[in-house]
Coordinates of C-alpha atoms and ligand atoms in Angstrom, one line a residue:
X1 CA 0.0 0.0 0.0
X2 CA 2.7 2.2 0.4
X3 CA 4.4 4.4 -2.3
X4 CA 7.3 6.2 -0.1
X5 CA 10.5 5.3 0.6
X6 CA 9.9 6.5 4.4
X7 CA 6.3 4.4 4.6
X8 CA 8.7 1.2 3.2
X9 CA 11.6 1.8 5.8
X10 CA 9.1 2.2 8.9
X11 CA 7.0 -0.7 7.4
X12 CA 9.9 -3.1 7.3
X13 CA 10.8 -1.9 10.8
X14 CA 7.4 -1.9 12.7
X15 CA 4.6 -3.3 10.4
X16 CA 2.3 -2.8 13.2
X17 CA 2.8 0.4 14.0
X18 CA 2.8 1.3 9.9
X19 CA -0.4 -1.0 9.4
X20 CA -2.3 1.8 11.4
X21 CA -0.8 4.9 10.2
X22 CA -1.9 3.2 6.5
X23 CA -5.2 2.9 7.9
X24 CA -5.7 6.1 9.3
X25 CA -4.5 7.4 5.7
X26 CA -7.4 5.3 4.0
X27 CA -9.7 6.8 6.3
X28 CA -8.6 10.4 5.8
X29 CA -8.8 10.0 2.0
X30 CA -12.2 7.8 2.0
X31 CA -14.1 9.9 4.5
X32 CA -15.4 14.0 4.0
X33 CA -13.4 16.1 6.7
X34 CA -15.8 18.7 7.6
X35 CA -13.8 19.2 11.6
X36 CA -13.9 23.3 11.0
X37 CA -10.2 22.7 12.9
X38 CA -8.8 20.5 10.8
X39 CA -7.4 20.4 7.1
X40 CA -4.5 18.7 5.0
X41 CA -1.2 19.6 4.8
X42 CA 0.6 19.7 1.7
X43 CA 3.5 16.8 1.1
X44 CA 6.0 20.1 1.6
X45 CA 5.1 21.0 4.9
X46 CA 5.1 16.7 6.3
X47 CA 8.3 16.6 4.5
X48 CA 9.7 19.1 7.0
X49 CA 7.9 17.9 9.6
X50 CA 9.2 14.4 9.4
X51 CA 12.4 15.7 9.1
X52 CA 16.3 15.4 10.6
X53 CA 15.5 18.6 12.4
X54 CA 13.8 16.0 15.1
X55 CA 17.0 15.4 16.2
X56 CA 18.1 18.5 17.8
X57 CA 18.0 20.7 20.9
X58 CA 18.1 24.1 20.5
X59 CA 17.1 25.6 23.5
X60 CA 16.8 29.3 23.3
X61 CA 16.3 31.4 20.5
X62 CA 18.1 32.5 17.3
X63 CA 21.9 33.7 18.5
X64 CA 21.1 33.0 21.9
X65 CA 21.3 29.1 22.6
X66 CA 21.9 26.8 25.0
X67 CA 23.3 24.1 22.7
X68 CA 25.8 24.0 20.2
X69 CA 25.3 22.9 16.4
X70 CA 22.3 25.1 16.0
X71 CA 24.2 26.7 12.7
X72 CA 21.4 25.8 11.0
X73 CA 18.1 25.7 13.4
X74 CA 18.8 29.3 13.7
X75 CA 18.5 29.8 10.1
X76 CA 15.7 27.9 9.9
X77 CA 13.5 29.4 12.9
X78 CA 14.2 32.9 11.2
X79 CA 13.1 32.2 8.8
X80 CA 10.1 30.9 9.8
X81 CA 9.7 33.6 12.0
X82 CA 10.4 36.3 8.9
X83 CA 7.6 35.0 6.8
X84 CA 5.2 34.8 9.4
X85 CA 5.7 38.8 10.1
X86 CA 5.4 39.1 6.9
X87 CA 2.4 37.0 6.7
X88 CA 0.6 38.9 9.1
X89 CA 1.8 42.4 8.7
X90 CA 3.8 42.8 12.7
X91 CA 6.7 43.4 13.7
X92 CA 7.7 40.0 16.2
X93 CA 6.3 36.5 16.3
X94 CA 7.6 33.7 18.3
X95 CA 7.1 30.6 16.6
X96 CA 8.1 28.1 18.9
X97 CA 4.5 27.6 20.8
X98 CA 3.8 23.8 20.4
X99 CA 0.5 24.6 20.5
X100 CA -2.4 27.6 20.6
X101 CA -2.9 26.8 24.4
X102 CA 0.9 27.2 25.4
X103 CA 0.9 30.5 23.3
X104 CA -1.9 31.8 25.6
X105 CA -0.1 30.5 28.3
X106 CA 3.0 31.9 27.5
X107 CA 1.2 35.0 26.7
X108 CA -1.2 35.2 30.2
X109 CA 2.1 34.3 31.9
X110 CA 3.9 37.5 30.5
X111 CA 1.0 39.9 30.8
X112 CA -1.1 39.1 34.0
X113 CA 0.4 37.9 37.9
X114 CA -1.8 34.9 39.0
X115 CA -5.2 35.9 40.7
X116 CA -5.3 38.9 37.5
X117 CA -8.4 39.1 36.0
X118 CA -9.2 38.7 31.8
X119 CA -12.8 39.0 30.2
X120 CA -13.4 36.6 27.4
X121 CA -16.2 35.2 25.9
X122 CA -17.8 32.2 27.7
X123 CA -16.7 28.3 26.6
X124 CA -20.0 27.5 25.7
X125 CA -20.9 30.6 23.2
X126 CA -17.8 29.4 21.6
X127 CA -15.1 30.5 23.5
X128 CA -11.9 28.1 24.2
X129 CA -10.8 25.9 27.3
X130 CA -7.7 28.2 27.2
X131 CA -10.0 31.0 27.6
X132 CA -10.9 30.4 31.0
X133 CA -12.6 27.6 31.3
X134 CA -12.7 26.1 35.3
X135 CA -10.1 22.9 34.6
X136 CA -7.9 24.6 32.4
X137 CA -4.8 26.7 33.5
X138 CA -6.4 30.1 32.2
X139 CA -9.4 29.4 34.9
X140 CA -7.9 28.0 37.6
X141 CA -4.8 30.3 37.8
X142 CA -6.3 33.3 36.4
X143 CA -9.7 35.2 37.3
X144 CA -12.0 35.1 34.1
X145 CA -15.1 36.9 33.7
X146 CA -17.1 36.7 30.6
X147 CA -19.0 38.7 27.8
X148 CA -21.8 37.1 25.9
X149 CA -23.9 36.8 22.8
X150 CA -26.8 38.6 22.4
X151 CA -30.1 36.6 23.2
X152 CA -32.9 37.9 21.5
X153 CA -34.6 36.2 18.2
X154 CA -36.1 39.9 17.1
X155 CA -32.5 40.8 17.6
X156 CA -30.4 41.8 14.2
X157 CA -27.7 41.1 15.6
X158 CA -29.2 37.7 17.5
X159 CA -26.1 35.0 18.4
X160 CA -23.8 37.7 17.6
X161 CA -20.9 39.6 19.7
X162 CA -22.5 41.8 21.8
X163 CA -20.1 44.5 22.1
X164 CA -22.7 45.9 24.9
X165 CA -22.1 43.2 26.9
X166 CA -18.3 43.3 26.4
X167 CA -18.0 47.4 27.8
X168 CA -20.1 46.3 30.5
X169 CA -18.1 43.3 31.9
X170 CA -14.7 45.3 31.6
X171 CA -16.1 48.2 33.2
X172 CA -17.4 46.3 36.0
X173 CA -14.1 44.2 36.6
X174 CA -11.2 46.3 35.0
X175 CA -9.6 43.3 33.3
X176 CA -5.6 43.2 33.2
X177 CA -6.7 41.6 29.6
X178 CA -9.5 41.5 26.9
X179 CA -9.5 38.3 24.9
X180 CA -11.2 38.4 21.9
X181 CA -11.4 35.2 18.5
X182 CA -13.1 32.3 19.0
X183 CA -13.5 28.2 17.9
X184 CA -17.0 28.1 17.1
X185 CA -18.1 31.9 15.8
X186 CA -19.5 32.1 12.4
X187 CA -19.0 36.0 12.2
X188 CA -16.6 38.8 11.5
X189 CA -14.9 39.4 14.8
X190 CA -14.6 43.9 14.9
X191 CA -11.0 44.4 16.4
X192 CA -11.0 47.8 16.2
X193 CA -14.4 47.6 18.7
X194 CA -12.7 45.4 21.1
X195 CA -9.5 47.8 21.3
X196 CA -11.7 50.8 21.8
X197 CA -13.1 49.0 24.7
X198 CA -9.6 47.9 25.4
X199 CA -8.9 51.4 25.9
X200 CA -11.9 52.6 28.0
X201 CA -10.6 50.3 30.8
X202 CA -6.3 50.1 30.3
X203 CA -6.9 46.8 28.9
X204 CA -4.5 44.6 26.9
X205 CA -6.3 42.9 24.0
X206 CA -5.3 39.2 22.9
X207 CA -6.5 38.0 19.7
X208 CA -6.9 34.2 19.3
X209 CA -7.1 33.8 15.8
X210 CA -6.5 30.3 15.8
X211 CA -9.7 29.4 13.6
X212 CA -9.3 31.9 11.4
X213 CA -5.6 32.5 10.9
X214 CA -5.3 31.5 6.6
X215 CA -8.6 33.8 6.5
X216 CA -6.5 36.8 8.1
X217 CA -3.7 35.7 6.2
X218 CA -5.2 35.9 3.1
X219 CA -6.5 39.4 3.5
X220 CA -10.4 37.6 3.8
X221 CA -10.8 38.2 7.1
X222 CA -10.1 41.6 8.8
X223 CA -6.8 41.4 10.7
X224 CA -6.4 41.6 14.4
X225 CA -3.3 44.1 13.2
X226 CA -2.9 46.8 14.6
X227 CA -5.6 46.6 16.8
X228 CA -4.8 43.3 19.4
X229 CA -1.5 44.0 21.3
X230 CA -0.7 40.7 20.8
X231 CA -2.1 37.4 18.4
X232 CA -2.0 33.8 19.1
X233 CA -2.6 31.6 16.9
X234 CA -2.4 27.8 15.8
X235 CA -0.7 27.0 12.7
X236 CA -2.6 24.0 11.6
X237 CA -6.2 24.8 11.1
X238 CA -7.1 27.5 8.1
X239 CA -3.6 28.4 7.8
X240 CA -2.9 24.5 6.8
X241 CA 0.3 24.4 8.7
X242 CA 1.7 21.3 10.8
X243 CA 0.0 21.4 14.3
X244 CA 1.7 24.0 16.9
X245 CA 1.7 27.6 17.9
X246 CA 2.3 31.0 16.5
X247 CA 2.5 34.7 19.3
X248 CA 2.8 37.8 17.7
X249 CA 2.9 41.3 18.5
X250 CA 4.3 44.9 17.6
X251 CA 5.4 46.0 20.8
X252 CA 9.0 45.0 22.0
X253 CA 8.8 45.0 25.3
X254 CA 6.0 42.5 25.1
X255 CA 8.2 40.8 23.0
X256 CA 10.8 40.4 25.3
X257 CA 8.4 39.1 28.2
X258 CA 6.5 36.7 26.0
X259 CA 9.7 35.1 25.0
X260 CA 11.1 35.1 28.5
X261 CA 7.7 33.4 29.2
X262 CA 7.3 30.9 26.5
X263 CA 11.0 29.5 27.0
X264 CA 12.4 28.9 29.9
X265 CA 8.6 29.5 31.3
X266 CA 6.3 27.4 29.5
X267 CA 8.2 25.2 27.5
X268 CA 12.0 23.7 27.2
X269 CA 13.4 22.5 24.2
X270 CA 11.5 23.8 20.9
X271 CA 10.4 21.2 18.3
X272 CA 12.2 22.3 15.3
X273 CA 11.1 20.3 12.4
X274 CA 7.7 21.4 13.0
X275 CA 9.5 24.9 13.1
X276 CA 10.3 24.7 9.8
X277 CA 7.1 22.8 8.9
X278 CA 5.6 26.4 10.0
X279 CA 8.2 28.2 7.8
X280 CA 7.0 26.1 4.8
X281 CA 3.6 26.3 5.9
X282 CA 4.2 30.4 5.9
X283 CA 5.6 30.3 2.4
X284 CA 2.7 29.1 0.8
X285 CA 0.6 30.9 2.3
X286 CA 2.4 34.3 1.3
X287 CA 1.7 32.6 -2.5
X288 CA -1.3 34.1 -4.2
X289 CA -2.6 30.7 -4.7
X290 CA -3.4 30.5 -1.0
X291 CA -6.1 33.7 -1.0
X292 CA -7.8 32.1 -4.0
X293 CA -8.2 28.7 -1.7
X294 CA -9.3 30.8 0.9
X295 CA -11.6 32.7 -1.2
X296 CA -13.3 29.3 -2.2
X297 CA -12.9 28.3 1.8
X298 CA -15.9 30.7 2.5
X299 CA -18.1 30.3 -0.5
X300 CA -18.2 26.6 -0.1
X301 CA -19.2 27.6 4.2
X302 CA -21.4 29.6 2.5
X303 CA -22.6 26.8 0.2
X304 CA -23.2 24.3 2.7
X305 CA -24.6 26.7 5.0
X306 CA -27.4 27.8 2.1
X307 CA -28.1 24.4 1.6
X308 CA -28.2 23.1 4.8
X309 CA -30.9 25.9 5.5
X310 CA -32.8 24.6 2.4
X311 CA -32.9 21.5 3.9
X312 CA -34.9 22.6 7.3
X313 CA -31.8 23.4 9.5
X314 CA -31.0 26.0 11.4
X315 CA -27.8 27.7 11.3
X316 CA -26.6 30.1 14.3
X317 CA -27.3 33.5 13.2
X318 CA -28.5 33.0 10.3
X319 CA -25.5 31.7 8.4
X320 CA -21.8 32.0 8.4
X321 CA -19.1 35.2 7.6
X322 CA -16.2 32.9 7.3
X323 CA -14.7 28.8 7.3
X324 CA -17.3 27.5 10.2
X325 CA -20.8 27.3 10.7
X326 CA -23.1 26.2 14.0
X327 CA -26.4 23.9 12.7
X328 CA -28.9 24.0 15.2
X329 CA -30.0 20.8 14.9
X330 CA -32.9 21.2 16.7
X331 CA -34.3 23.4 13.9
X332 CA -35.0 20.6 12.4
X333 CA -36.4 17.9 14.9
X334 CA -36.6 18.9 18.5
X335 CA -35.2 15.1 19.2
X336 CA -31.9 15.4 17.2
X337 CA -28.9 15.6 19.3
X338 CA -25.2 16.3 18.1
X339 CA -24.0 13.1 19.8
X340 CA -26.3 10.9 17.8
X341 CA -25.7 13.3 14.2
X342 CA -22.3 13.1 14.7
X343 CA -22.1 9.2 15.3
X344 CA -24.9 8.5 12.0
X345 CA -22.8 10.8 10.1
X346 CA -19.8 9.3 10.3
X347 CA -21.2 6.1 9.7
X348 CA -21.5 7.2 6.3
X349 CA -18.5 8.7 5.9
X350 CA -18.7 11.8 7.1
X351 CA -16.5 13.3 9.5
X352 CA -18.1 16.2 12.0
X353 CA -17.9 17.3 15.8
X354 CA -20.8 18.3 17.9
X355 CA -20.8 21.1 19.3
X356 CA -23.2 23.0 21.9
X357 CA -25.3 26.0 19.7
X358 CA -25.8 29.4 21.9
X359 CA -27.5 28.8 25.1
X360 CA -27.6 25.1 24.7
X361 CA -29.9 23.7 26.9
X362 CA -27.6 20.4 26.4
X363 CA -24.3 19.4 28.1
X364 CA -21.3 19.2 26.2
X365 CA -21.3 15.6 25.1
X366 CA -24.6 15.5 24.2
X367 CA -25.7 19.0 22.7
X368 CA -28.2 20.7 19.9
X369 CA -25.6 21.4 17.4
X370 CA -23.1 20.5 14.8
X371 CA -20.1 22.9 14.0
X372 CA -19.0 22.4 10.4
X373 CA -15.9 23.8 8.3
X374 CA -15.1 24.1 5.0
X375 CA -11.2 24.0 5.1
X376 CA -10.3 20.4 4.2
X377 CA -12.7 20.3 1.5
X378 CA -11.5 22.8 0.0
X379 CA -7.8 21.6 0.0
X380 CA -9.2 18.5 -1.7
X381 CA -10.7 20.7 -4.5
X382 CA -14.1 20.6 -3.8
X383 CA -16.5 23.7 -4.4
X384 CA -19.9 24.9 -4.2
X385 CA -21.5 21.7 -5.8
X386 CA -19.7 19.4 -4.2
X387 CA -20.7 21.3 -0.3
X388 CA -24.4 21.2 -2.0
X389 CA -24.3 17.5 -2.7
X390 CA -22.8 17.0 1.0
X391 CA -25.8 18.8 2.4
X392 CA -28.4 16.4 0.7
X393 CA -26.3 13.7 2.4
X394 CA -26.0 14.9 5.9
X395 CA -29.9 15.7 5.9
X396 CA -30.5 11.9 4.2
X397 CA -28.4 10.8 6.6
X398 CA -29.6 12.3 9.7
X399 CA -33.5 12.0 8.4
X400 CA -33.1 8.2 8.0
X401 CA -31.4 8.2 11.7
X402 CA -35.1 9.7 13.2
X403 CA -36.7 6.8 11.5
X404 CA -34.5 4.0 13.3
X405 CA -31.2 1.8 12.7
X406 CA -33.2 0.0 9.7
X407 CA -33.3 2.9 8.0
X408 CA -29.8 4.5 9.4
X409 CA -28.3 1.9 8.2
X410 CA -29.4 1.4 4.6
X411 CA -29.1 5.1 4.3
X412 CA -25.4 5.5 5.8
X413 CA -24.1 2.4 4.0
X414 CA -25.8 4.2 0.4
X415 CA -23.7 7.6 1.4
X416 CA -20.4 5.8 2.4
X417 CA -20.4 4.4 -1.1
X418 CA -21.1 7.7 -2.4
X419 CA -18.8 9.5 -0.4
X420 CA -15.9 6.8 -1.1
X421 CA -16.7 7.8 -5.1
X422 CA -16.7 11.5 -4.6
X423 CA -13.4 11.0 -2.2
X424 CA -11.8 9.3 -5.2
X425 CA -12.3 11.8 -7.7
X426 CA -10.9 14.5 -5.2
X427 CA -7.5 12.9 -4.0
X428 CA -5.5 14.5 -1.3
X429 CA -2.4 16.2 -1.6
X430 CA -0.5 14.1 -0.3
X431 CA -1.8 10.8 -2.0
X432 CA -1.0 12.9 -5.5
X433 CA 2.6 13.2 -4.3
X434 CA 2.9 9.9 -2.9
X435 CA 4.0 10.9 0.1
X436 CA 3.0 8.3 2.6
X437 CA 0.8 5.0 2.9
Ligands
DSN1 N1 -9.9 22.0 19.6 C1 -9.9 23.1 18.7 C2 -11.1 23.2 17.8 O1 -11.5 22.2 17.4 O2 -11.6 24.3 17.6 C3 -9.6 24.4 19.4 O3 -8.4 24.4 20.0

């Protein structure tokens, strides 16, 4: 099954071990990824990744390490670092984050003393865990308050930021930090709002960008630049990096004391192949190829959001600005849950998360919603017809699910074949380069 030398060598070494990566390779190129975090990277960007660079420490930062031989790692993270100001139009970025979490820790770390206060939008409007949820570091070492939505159907602005609700939590609390950007918000996020708030109240403002990063990137989303005093991001969702973590900022005293936190503070050693991974990841992204995928990244949200609606569902207000989308499920049967959509759905092939929907009367693992992306179908190629043809899918899947498992499962096992024919026609990068099993 393999075509690479590197899938031959590890097979011959640990067949088991290459038996499942194979698989998990059949399954990404058989199944419709519509995770709104997740996409492909291109053979360029593994081939760094799965690199020599594995092999080395480099402690430190470029000029400044703690280890010798790092002639060349230095090159390589300034790279890296170069095109991603570039990239994103700012004046520092620390690439070594190995994730978006340990940016924003590195980053509350260097802005706020423990017990410090930071308003952010609640976990289940679509806020993150490292936004200051009760488990995670950012809640149980820092004091979070949170902003909302607004809640009101005759409301324009219904499911939306309301930037009301934002000026009145700061001024109540005085935040050290405003956090603003989002994993499951469907809408232009307006930076230059949040900073003015920022402003009112001698706030900071830290932009999460991490879902839409290659939106920003790509000029199709309005950047957090010069507004946020500092951006986090991850580098492997829109932007269609390998996985890890991107800080950036304009201000060089920030700088200094996000790079004094990240390393020795949050981290040790930084993982350099996936380093350069970002610096390849960067370099296509500066191409102009990259705003013409991400041009086609919304329309098909767009598409699938349109036709989704057509078929009975409701989307979170009213549609979708950018890669993502919420479905209310319960818009179309009051019974649907996302746990049972997401489990039928991928029965057929097609990959989803729930998700909770605005003031979901649901817990977490059970919720009213589905959040859907468009970025890994649209590094497979497909567009607008292709997102409309998934629609008619999810809702024949999902329709036949209300009915019972008879009819689930004649109706999954008819979509699976379908999806496995569509799948075929749209090969992945990586299986047109022959890159791995
Ligand atoms: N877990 C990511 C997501 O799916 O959006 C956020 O970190």
């Amino acid at each position: 099954m393999s075509n690479s030398p590197e899938m031959d060598t590890l097979r011959a070494a640990d067949p088991e071990l290459a038996e499942l990566i194979a698989l998990e390779s059949e399954r990404q190129e058989s199944t419709i990824e519509l995770i709104a975090s997740e996409n492909h990277a291109s053979p360029a960007v593994m081939a760094a990744a799965g690199s020599v660079l594995t092999n080395k420490y480099a402690e430190g930062y470029p000029g400044r390490r703690y280890y010798g031989g790092c002639v060349h790692h230095d090159a390589i993270e300034q790279l890296a670092r170069d095109r991603a100001k570039q990239l994103f139009g700012c004046t520092f970025a620390n690439v070594q984050p190995h994730s978006g979490a340990q940016a924003n820790m590195a980053v509350f770390m260097a802005t706020m003393q423990p017990g410090d206060t930071f308003a952010s939008l609640i976990l289940k409007d679509g806020g993150h865990l490292s936004h200051g949820m009760k488990l995670n570091f950012s809640g149980t070492f820092f004091n979070p308050v949170h902003y909302a939505l607004h809640y009101d159907k005759a409301h324009p602005e219904h499911e939306r930021i309301d930037y009301d609700s934002v000026r009145a939590v700061c001024q109540k609390h005085k935040p050290k930090a405003l956090l603003c950007g989002y994993s499951a918000y469907p809408r232009v996020i307006d930076f230059a709002k949040f900073r003015e708030i920022a402003d009112e109240v001698g706030a900071l403002l830290i932009a999460d960008i991490a879902h839409i990063a290659g939106l920003v990137a790509a000029g199709e989303h309005p950047s957090p630049f010069p507004h946020a005093h500092v951006v986090t991001t991850t580098t492997h969702k829109s932007l269609r990096g390998p996985r890890g973590g991107l800080i950036m900022t304009n201000d060089e005293d920030l700088n200094k004391a996000i790079n004094r936190a990240l390393f020795p503070g949050v981290q040790g050693g930084p993982l350099m192949h996936i380093i350069a991974a970002k610096g390849v990841a960067f370099g296509e992204a500066l191409r102009p190829d990259f705003k013409l995928y991400q041009q086609q990244v919304v329309r098909n949200a767009q598409a699938l959001a349109a036709a989704l609606t057509g078929h009975g569902y409701r989307i979170t207000s009213g549609g979708t600005d950018n890669h993502l989308m919420l479905v209310d499920l319960t818009g179309r049967d009051a019974s649907l849950t996302g746990k049972d959509a997401e489990a039928w759905l991928e029965r057929a092939g097609i990959i989803t998360n729930k998700n909770g929907v605005p003031d979901d009367p649901r817990p977490p693992m059970t919720t009213s919603g589905l959040r859907l992306g468009s970025p890994a179908t649209t590094t497979r190629g497909f567009k607008e017809g292709e997102m409309t043809r998934i629609a008619a899918w999810i809702d024949r899947v999902l329709s036949a699910g209300l009915k019972g498992e008879g009819e689930l499962g004649e109706a999954a096992d008819q979509v699976r074949a379908e999806v496995r024919e569509l799948c075929a026609r749209f090969p992945l990068p990586c299986a047109e380069a022959r890159c791995h099993a």
